[in-house]
Structures are given as structure tokens and as C-alpha cells.
Coordinates of C-alpha atoms in Angstrom, one line a residue:
X1 CA 0.3 0.2 -0.1
X2 CA 1.0 3.4 -0.9
X3 CA 2.5 5.5 2.2
X4 CA 1.0 8.8 1.6
X5 CA -2.3 9.9 3.2
X6 CA -2.5 6.7 5.6
X7 CA -5.3 6.9 8.4
X8 CA -5.2 6.3 11.8
X9 CA -9.1 5.9 12.2
X10 CA -9.3 2.7 14.0
X11 CA -11.6 2.9 16.4
X12 CA -13.0 6.2 15.0
X13 CA -16.9 6.6 15.3
X14 CA -19.4 8.5 12.2
X15 CA -20.8 11.8 13.7
X16 CA -24.5 13.3 12.8
X17 CA -25.0 13.5 9.2
X18 CA -24.7 16.7 7.6
X19 CA -26.8 19.7 8.4
X20 CA -28.6 22.2 6.2
X21 CA -26.2 24.6 4.6
X22 CA -27.6 27.1 6.9
X23 CA -26.5 25.1 10.0
X24 CA -23.2 24.7 8.3
X25 CA -22.7 28.5 8.4
X26 CA -22.7 28.2 12.5
X27 CA -19.3 28.2 13.8
X28 CA -18.2 25.0 15.7
X29 CA -16.9 25.0 19.1
X30 CA -13.4 24.4 18.3
X31 CA -13.1 26.7 15.7
X32 CA -14.4 29.7 18.6
X33 CA -11.6 28.6 20.7
X34 CA -9.0 28.6 18.1
X35 CA -10.0 31.6 17.1
X36 CA -10.0 33.4 20.9
X37 CA -6.3 31.6 20.9
X38 CA -5.4 33.8 18.3
X39 CA -3.9 31.5 16.2
X40 CA -4.8 31.9 12.5
X41 CA -2.9 27.8 11.6
X42 CA -5.5 26.6 14.8
X43 CA -8.6 28.5 13.3
X44 CA -7.8 27.4 9.8
X45 CA -7.5 23.6 10.8
X46 CA -10.5 23.6 12.4
X47 CA -12.4 24.5 9.7
X48 CA -10.8 21.9 7.2
X49 CA -11.0 19.1 9.7
X50 CA -15.1 20.0 9.9
X51 CA -14.9 20.4 6.1
X52 CA -13.3 17.2 5.5
X53 CA -13.1 14.7 8.2
X54 CA -15.4 13.4 10.6
X55 CA -12.7 13.4 13.1
X56 CA -14.8 16.0 15.2
X57 CA -17.3 13.1 15.8
X58 CA -14.2 11.6 18.2
X59 CA -13.7 14.9 20.5
X60 CA -12.5 18.2 20.0
X61 CA -9.3 18.6 17.9
X62 CA -8.6 21.7 18.6
X63 CA -6.9 21.4 22.3
X64 CA -5.4 17.6 21.0
X65 CA -3.8 19.8 19.0
X66 CA -2.3 22.1 20.9
X67 CA -1.2 19.9 23.8
X68 CA 0.6 18.2 21.0
X69 CA 2.0 21.1 19.9
X70 CA 3.5 22.3 23.0
X71 CA 5.0 19.2 23.7
X72 CA 6.3 19.4 20.1
X73 CA 8.0 22.7 19.9
X74 CA 9.7 21.4 23.7
X75 CA 11.3 18.8 21.7
X76 CA 13.3 21.4 19.7
X77 CA 11.4 21.7 16.7
X78 CA 11.2 25.5 16.1
X79 CA 8.4 26.3 13.5
X80 CA 5.1 23.7 13.4
X81 CA 3.1 26.0 10.7
X82 CA 5.0 24.6 7.6
X83 CA 6.2 21.4 8.0
X84 CA 6.9 18.8 10.8
X85 CA 10.2 17.3 11.5
X86 CA 10.7 13.6 11.9
X87 CA 12.6 13.0 14.7
X88 CA 11.2 15.8 16.4
X89 CA 7.5 14.0 15.8
X90 CA 9.1 11.0 17.3
X91 CA 10.1 12.3 20.5
X92 CA 7.0 14.2 21.1
X93 CA 4.9 11.2 20.3
X94 CA 6.7 9.1 22.5
X95 CA 6.6 11.5 25.6
X96 CA 2.5 11.9 25.0
X97 CA 2.2 7.8 24.5
X98 CA 3.4 8.0 28.1
X99 CA 1.9 10.7 29.4
X100 CA -2.0 9.9 27.8
X101 CA -4.3 7.0 28.4
X102 CA -4.5 5.0 25.7
X103 CA -7.4 6.8 24.2
X104 CA -6.8 9.5 24.8
X105 CA -2.8 8.8 22.8
X106 CA -5.2 7.4 20.0
X107 CA -7.0 10.3 19.3
X108 CA -4.0 12.6 19.1
X109 CA -2.4 10.4 16.4
X110 CA -6.0 11.2 14.8
X111 CA -5.0 14.4 15.0
X112 CA -2.1 14.4 14.3
X113 CA -2.0 12.8 10.7
X114 CA -5.0 15.1 10.5
X115 CA -2.8 18.5 10.8
X116 CA 0.2 17.1 8.3
X117 CA -2.6 16.2 5.9
X118 CA -4.1 20.0 6.3
X119 CA -0.4 21.0 5.9
X120 CA 0.1 19.1 3.2
X121 CA -3.7 20.3 1.4
X122 CA -3.7 23.8 2.1
X123 CA -0.5 24.2 0.5
X124 CA 1.5 25.8 3.8
X125 CA 3.6 22.4 3.7
X126 CA 7.3 23.0 2.0
X127 CA 9.1 20.8 3.3
X128 CA 10.0 17.6 0.7
X129 CA 7.3 15.3 -0.4
X130 CA 10.0 12.3 1.2
X131 CA 9.7 14.4 4.6
X132 CA 6.3 14.1 4.6
X133 CA 5.9 10.5 3.9
X134 CA 8.6 9.9 6.5
X135 CA 6.3 12.0 8.8
X136 CA 3.3 9.4 8.3
X137 CA 5.6 6.5 8.2
X138 CA 6.4 7.9 12.3
X139 CA 2.7 7.8 13.1
X140 CA 1.8 4.7 11.4
X141 CA 4.4 2.8 13.5
X142 CA 2.6 4.6 16.3
X143 CA -0.5 3.0 15.3
X144 CA 0.6 -0.4 14.5
X145 CA 2.7 -0.7 17.7
X146 CA -0.9 0.3 19.3
X147 CA -2.7 -1.9 17.3
X148 CA -0.1 -5.2 18.0
X149 CA -0.5 -4.9 21.4
X150 CA -4.6 -4.9 21.4
X151 CA -5.0 -7.5 18.8
X152 CA -2.0 -9.6 20.9
X153 CA -4.3 -9.8 23.6
X154 CA -7.5 -10.8 21.6
X155 CA -9.1 -14.3 21.0
X156 CA -10.4 -15.7 18.1
X157 CA -13.8 -18.2 18.9
X158 CA -14.5 -20.9 16.9
X159 CA -17.8 -22.1 17.8
X160 CA -18.8 -25.6 18.7
X161 CA -21.8 -26.5 15.7
X162 CA -23.0 -29.9 15.3
X163 CA -23.2 -31.4 11.6
X164 CA -27.0 -31.1 11.2
X165 CA -27.0 -26.8 12.2
X166 CA -24.2 -26.3 10.0
X167 CA -25.3 -28.0 7.4
X168 CA -28.7 -26.7 7.8
X169 CA -26.9 -22.8 8.3
X170 CA -25.4 -23.3 5.1
X171 CA -27.9 -24.3 2.8
X172 CA -30.1 -21.5 3.9
X173 CA -27.2 -19.4 2.5
X174 CA -27.4 -17.7 -1.2
X175 CA -24.4 -19.0 -1.7
X176 CA -25.9 -22.4 -1.5
X177 CA -28.8 -21.8 -3.5
X178 CA -26.8 -20.3 -6.6
X179 CA -24.4 -23.0 -6.6
X180 CA -27.1 -25.8 -7.1
X181 CA -28.9 -23.7 -9.6
X182 CA -25.5 -23.3 -11.8
X183 CA -24.7 -26.7 -11.6
X184 CA -28.5 -27.8 -12.2
X185 CA -28.1 -25.6 -15.0
X186 CA -25.0 -26.4 -16.6
X187 CA -25.4 -30.3 -16.8
X188 CA -23.0 -32.8 -17.9
X189 CA -20.7 -30.4 -20.2
X190 CA -20.4 -27.2 -21.2
X191 CA -18.3 -25.3 -24.2
X192 CA -15.8 -22.7 -23.8
X193 CA -13.6 -20.6 -25.5
X194 CA -10.1 -20.3 -25.9
X195 CA -9.6 -18.9 -22.8
X196 CA -11.2 -21.2 -20.8
X197 CA -15.0 -19.3 -20.0
X198 CA -18.5 -20.2 -21.0
X199 CA -19.2 -19.3 -24.6
X200 CA -22.1 -16.2 -25.1
X201 CA -24.6 -18.6 -26.2
X202 CA -24.5 -19.8 -22.7
X203 CA -23.8 -16.2 -20.5
X204 CA -27.8 -15.5 -20.3
X205 CA -28.7 -19.1 -18.9
X206 CA -25.2 -19.5 -16.8
X207 CA -26.1 -15.9 -15.5
X208 CA -29.6 -16.4 -14.7
X209 CA -29.1 -19.3 -12.6
X210 CA -27.0 -17.0 -10.5
X211 CA -29.8 -14.5 -9.9
X212 CA -27.8 -12.0 -12.7
X213 CA -29.5 -10.7 -15.7
X214 CA -26.9 -10.5 -18.5
X215 CA -26.9 -11.4 -21.6
X216 CA -23.5 -11.9 -24.3
X217 CA -23.0 -10.1 -27.7
X218 CA -20.4 -9.0 -30.0
X219 CA -20.6 -5.4 -29.6
X220 CA -22.2 -2.7 -28.2
X221 CA -21.7 -4.0 -24.3
X222 CA -22.7 -2.3 -21.2
X223 CA -19.7 0.4 -20.6
X224 CA -18.2 0.0 -17.4
X225 CA -19.1 1.6 -14.3
X226 CA -22.9 2.4 -16.2
X227 CA -26.0 0.7 -15.3
X228 CA -28.1 -1.2 -17.7
X229 CA -31.6 -0.1 -17.9
X230 CA -32.2 -3.9 -19.1
X231 CA -29.8 -7.3 -18.4
X232 CA -25.8 -6.3 -18.3
X233 CA -25.0 -6.7 -22.5
X234 CA -21.1 -8.2 -22.2
X235 CA -19.0 -9.8 -25.3
X236 CA -17.3 -12.5 -22.6
X237 CA -18.2 -14.1 -19.4
X238 CA -15.9 -12.6 -17.5
X239 CA -17.6 -9.6 -17.2
X240 CA -20.3 -10.8 -15.4
X241 CA -19.0 -10.2 -11.6
X242 CA -21.1 -13.0 -10.1
X243 CA -20.5 -15.6 -13.1
X244 CA -16.5 -14.8 -13.3
X245 CA -16.7 -15.4 -9.2
X246 CA -18.5 -18.8 -9.1
X247 CA -16.5 -19.9 -12.4
X248 CA -13.0 -19.1 -11.3
X249 CA -14.0 -20.9 -7.7
X250 CA -15.6 -24.1 -9.0
X251 CA -12.8 -24.1 -11.4
X252 CA -9.8 -23.6 -8.7
X253 CA -12.0 -27.1 -6.7
X254 CA -12.3 -29.2 -9.3
X255 CA -16.0 -29.0 -10.4
X256 CA -16.1 -27.6 -12.9
X257 CA -12.9 -29.7 -15.2
X258 CA -11.5 -27.7 -18.3
X259 CA -9.7 -28.9 -21.3
X260 CA -9.1 -26.7 -25.2
X261 CA -12.7 -26.9 -25.8
X262 CA -15.7 -28.2 -23.2
X263 CA -15.9 -27.6 -19.6
X264 CA -17.2 -31.0 -17.6
X265 CA -19.0 -30.9 -14.2
X266 CA -18.1 -32.9 -11.3
X267 CA -20.6 -32.9 -8.7
X268 CA -19.1 -34.4 -5.4
X269 CA -22.4 -35.6 -3.5
X270 CA -23.5 -37.2 -6.9
X271 CA -24.4 -40.7 -5.7
X272 CA -24.1 -40.0 -2.0
X273 CA -26.9 -40.0 0.2
X274 CA -28.2 -39.2 4.3
X275 CA -25.1 -38.1 6.3
X276 CA -22.6 -38.7 3.6
X277 CA -24.4 -36.2 1.3
X278 CA -24.8 -33.7 4.1
X279 CA -21.1 -33.9 5.3
X280 CA -20.1 -33.8 1.1
X281 CA -22.2 -30.8 1.1
X282 CA -20.4 -28.7 3.8
X283 CA -17.3 -29.4 2.7
X284 CA -18.2 -27.8 -0.8
X285 CA -19.7 -24.9 0.4
X286 CA -17.2 -24.5 2.8
X287 CA -14.2 -24.8 0.8
X288 CA -16.0 -22.7 -2.0
X289 CA -16.0 -20.1 0.9
X290 CA -12.5 -20.5 1.6
X291 CA -11.5 -20.2 -2.3
X292 CA -13.7 -17.0 -2.6
X293 CA -12.3 -15.7 0.5
X294 CA -8.5 -16.6 -0.6
X295 CA -9.7 -14.8 -4.3
X296 CA -9.5 -11.1 -2.3
X297 CA -6.9 -11.6 0.1
X298 CA -4.9 -11.8 -2.8
X299 CA -6.3 -9.2 -4.8
X300 CA -4.2 -8.7 -8.3
X301 CA -7.0 -6.3 -9.8
X302 CA -9.9 -3.7 -9.0
X303 CA -12.8 -5.2 -8.2
X304 CA -15.9 -3.8 -9.7
X305 CA -16.4 -1.5 -13.4
X306 CA -16.3 1.5 -11.8
X307 CA -12.2 0.7 -10.3
X308 CA -11.4 -0.5 -13.9
X309 CA -12.5 2.9 -14.5
X310 CA -10.4 4.7 -12.5
X311 CA -7.4 1.8 -13.3
X312 CA -6.7 3.6 -16.8
X313 CA -7.3 7.5 -14.8
X314 CA -5.5 7.1 -12.1
X315 CA -3.2 4.0 -12.3
X316 CA -4.6 2.6 -9.7
X317 CA -1.5 0.7 -7.3
X318 CA -3.7 -2.8 -5.9
X319 CA -1.0 -4.7 -4.6
X320 CA -2.1 -3.6 -0.8
X321 CA -5.9 -3.7 -1.6
X322 CA -5.7 -8.4 -1.0
X323 CA -3.6 -6.9 2.1
X324 CA -5.8 -4.9 3.3
X325 CA -9.2 -6.9 2.9
X326 CA -7.3 -10.4 4.6
X327 CA -6.3 -8.1 7.7
X328 CA -10.0 -6.3 8.1
X329 CA -11.3 -9.9 7.3
X330 CA -9.6 -11.3 10.2
X331 CA -10.8 -8.4 12.3
X332 CA -14.3 -9.2 11.5
X333 CA -14.2 -12.8 12.4
X334 CA -13.5 -11.8 16.2
X335 CA -16.3 -11.4 18.5
X336 CA -17.3 -7.5 18.1
X337 CA -16.5 -7.4 14.6
X338 CA -15.0 -4.6 12.5
X339 CA -17.2 -1.1 12.5
X340 CA -18.4 -0.4 9.3
X341 CA -18.4 3.3 10.0
X342 CA -14.7 3.2 11.2
X343 CA -13.8 1.9 7.6
X344 CA -15.8 4.4 6.2
X345 CA -14.3 7.6 8.0
X346 CA -11.3 6.3 6.7
X347 CA -12.0 7.3 3.2
X348 CA -12.9 11.2 4.0
X349 CA -8.5 11.4 5.2
X350 CA -7.1 9.4 2.3
X351 CA -6.4 10.6 -1.6
X352 CA -5.1 8.3 -4.7
X353 CA -4.3 4.6 -4.4
X354 CA -5.0 4.8 -0.6
X355 CA -8.5 5.8 -1.0
X356 CA -9.1 3.7 -3.8
X357 CA -7.9 0.3 -2.2
X358 CA -10.8 1.6 0.6
X359 CA -13.3 1.6 -1.8
X360 CA -12.1 -1.8 -3.5
X361 CA -12.3 -3.5 -0.3
X362 CA -16.1 -2.0 0.5
X363 CA -17.2 -3.4 -2.4
X364 CA -15.5 -6.7 -1.5
X365 CA -17.2 -6.9 1.2
X366 CA -20.4 -6.4 -0.9
X367 CA -19.7 -8.5 -3.5
X368 CA -19.4 -11.2 -0.3
X369 CA -21.8 -10.1 2.2
X370 CA -24.2 -10.7 -1.2
X371 CA -23.2 -14.6 -1.0
X372 CA -24.0 -14.9 2.9
X373 CA -20.1 -15.0 3.5
X374 CA -20.0 -12.0 5.9
X375 CA -22.6 -10.2 7.4
X376 CA -22.9 -5.7 7.5
X377 CA -24.6 -4.1 9.7
X378 CA -23.1 -1.8 12.6
X379 CA -20.0 -3.7 11.9
X380 CA -18.8 -6.1 9.3
X381 CA -19.0 -9.5 10.9
X382 CA -18.1 -13.0 9.6
X383 CA -20.6 -15.6 10.0
X384 CA -20.1 -18.3 13.2
X385 CA -20.2 -20.9 10.2
X386 CA -17.2 -19.7 8.6
X387 CA -15.2 -18.6 11.6
X388 CA -13.2 -22.2 11.2
X389 CA -12.7 -21.2 7.3
X390 CA -10.8 -17.4 8.6
X391 CA -9.3 -19.6 11.6
X392 CA -7.9 -21.4 8.9
X393 CA -6.8 -19.4 5.8
X394 CA -5.8 -15.9 8.7
X395 CA -6.0 -16.6 12.2
X396 CA -3.5 -19.5 12.0
X397 CA -0.7 -18.6 9.6
X398 CA -0.5 -15.4 11.5
X399 CA -0.3 -17.2 14.7
X400 CA -3.3 -15.3 16.6
X401 CA -4.6 -17.1 19.4
X402 CA -7.8 -19.3 18.2
X403 CA -10.3 -21.0 20.5
X404 CA -11.9 -24.0 19.2
X405 CA -14.7 -24.6 20.8
X406 CA -14.9 -28.3 19.9
X407 CA -11.3 -29.3 19.7
X408 CA -12.4 -31.7 17.0
X409 CA -12.6 -28.5 14.7
X410 CA -8.5 -27.7 14.1
X411 CA -9.0 -30.5 11.6
X412 CA -10.4 -27.9 8.1
X413 CA -12.4 -31.1 6.9
X414 CA -13.9 -31.5 10.7
X415 CA -18.0 -31.1 10.0
X416 CA -19.3 -30.8 13.5
X417 CA -20.7 -34.0 16.1
X418 CA -23.2 -35.9 14.7

């Protein structure tokens, strides 16, 4: 991920929705305090923060900034109105980390990053771009240290679900309904193109099985990012997002076997009954979820048509998107999940590639939520039936502490007690 314009909005809470234009002219309490202080830089900062971020929803940034600047000046820095110096910043933040509570220090990190972004956005920053990057790196190092301390104290609990509960829960998901409908539509085999995807004549039927209205066309395809009035018109099956997602996942699992001109379906449940059928269904759906999670964690391209367009214009660097999605999926697997508003607020303090990475992560979660792989309410949360999958994919490799309520769940193939 690019180091520019990173955010420390990890625990931020979104404020009240935007007020009317009339109310927007009212001077906020932080602006009032800044004006009374006689410090033009504080007044400008208060106005900029109010217009460009939700930092005010977390607390009053002006007193926090004043406190920081006092400590910063005592560290030997001469001027703070045109730049920040990494060495002085380290000294000031180290001192404040010792003197402040964890919550207060976290807020100060938000404020200091906001102040650096303010200096840059208002063209007050007169030092080098390298120095700006170094300042952000210092702040993020403190953020990462605090996050690591909190992370080390948590335990990912994988609930004990018996086989019947697991089967019934998975069977009710859109993922299960769609993959069954898709395999029923598919039949024994289908023609494929030289690129190993369905031909245009089969796009409509395949998409319909997955609850998508789309048709294959030789010309006049729906432009990227445009909402079609009728069916989505595509020249290739890969342009139907959900179809491409299922196709790649089923091919990765070997359920779809590809040759030069044909695709053959191998449904692993064929010929099974009763408990054996349930166990195989659980394995199929969990494996399908695992492949989809993995695809997003290893993301190598923008997720959505809107990001394809941005890629051309903005030279979108997506190298950190998959890593970000993986980190957020792991957060979502813990008991409290990850607050949706926190992620939304992050985008307000970002620009360029970093902002696009957050937007891509949000798009990924919407895609996964449509399949039942993640719940989106106030928090992003992994459904209990998939916590074992996330533990296997992300928590175990990261050496996180995991509590398996049923010790047998340490075996990824275990379907639950009878």
C-alpha cells in the first residue's frame, strides 16, 4: 500500500449526518476556541477538519492539537506551520504515549495525522515529499504498535456447531442456493472459449442461475461503470462479476474441469445420501467460501467496473488491497467485528491509491455479503459457520490465539459432531 495519506481512523465513530446549508454556517466550538486563541493556523485547521473529515465526531481536535504542538515545540522543533520533523515528532509522540491514556493517545494520533494532511492539502507544507512520507511513517508506526498490543490480547473463538446445524445454516445461504442452481443449469458439460470461459450463447443462462440478468453480445456491450436499463450486455463471461467469481472458484476446486474446448462438471455429492451427502455438501460450500475469501485476500485487480475505469485514469496501485481485505476479514471474525463507520471514515482522510484500496475493500465486502460470506450491519462480521474457515485461512498463519470450542474443529475437514 502506498504510504501517502494513510489514516489512523481505527476506532473512529461517525458523527451526526450533515446538517442543512444554514446550519453549516454556524461556527463550531473548536473553531470558536481556535479564534479566541489568536492562532490563525488553529483556526484554519479547525475549519478544514470540519469540512474534510469526521474527526470532530471523536472529540475536539483543537485542544488535542494544541497539547501536541506544545510538547512538539519542547522537543526542539522551531516551526510547525509549514512542516513537521520526523525526529521531533518521534520525541513528542513518545512522551505523549507515556503521559496520556490509551484512548487519548489514539485520538492524538488521529489529530496529528489530520494536521499533516491539512498542511499538505492547504499547500502550507514547504518541506519535501520524502519528509511528508517520513512523517506519515512515524505516525503509522505508533498506530501499528498500539494495534499490535491490542491484537495480542484477543482470542478468536471458533464456535462448536454440530453437523446438522452447520448443514442447515450453510444450505440457507445464497451461496448454496446459487451454486446448486448453477450446477443444475450446467448439466454434464458446456462449450468454452480459448480462454477457458463460457461462450456467449451460454452467458444468459449461467448468469440467470446466479440471479444476474446478463446476455452475451458481439458488440455494443454495456460500458464499465454504467447501470444498464435492461440486461447487462457483455462480450465475455468474465465481465459478469458473479459468474466469474463462481466459475473461477468451481474450477479451482476441480468441480469444473476444463479442456481446450469443453468444461465438464464433477458434482462431488452425486450418488451420496443421508449423512454422507450432508458432510460432502458442508465440505463443498466451505471450500467454495475458502476459495472466494482467498481470491479477495490475493486480489490482483480492481473488483468492480468503477475501479476498472479508475485504474485507467488514476494508475491504481492495488498491491495492498488484498492485504487490507485479509486484515479486515480477520478483524471481522472476532467477537465485536469491525465497525462499518470506521472504514467509511478512513476514506475521508485518504486520496489516490490509498483511497481506492479502501473503496475496493468495501466493494469486496458487498460482493461477499451478497453470498452470505460476511454480515454487514453496524459492524462487518464473519458468520459463525465461517469462523473456522477464517481461522484456517488467516488466523493460524498469523499465529493468532484461537479457541476451538470443539477441539476437533482444528481439522479443516471436520463437519461437526453428529
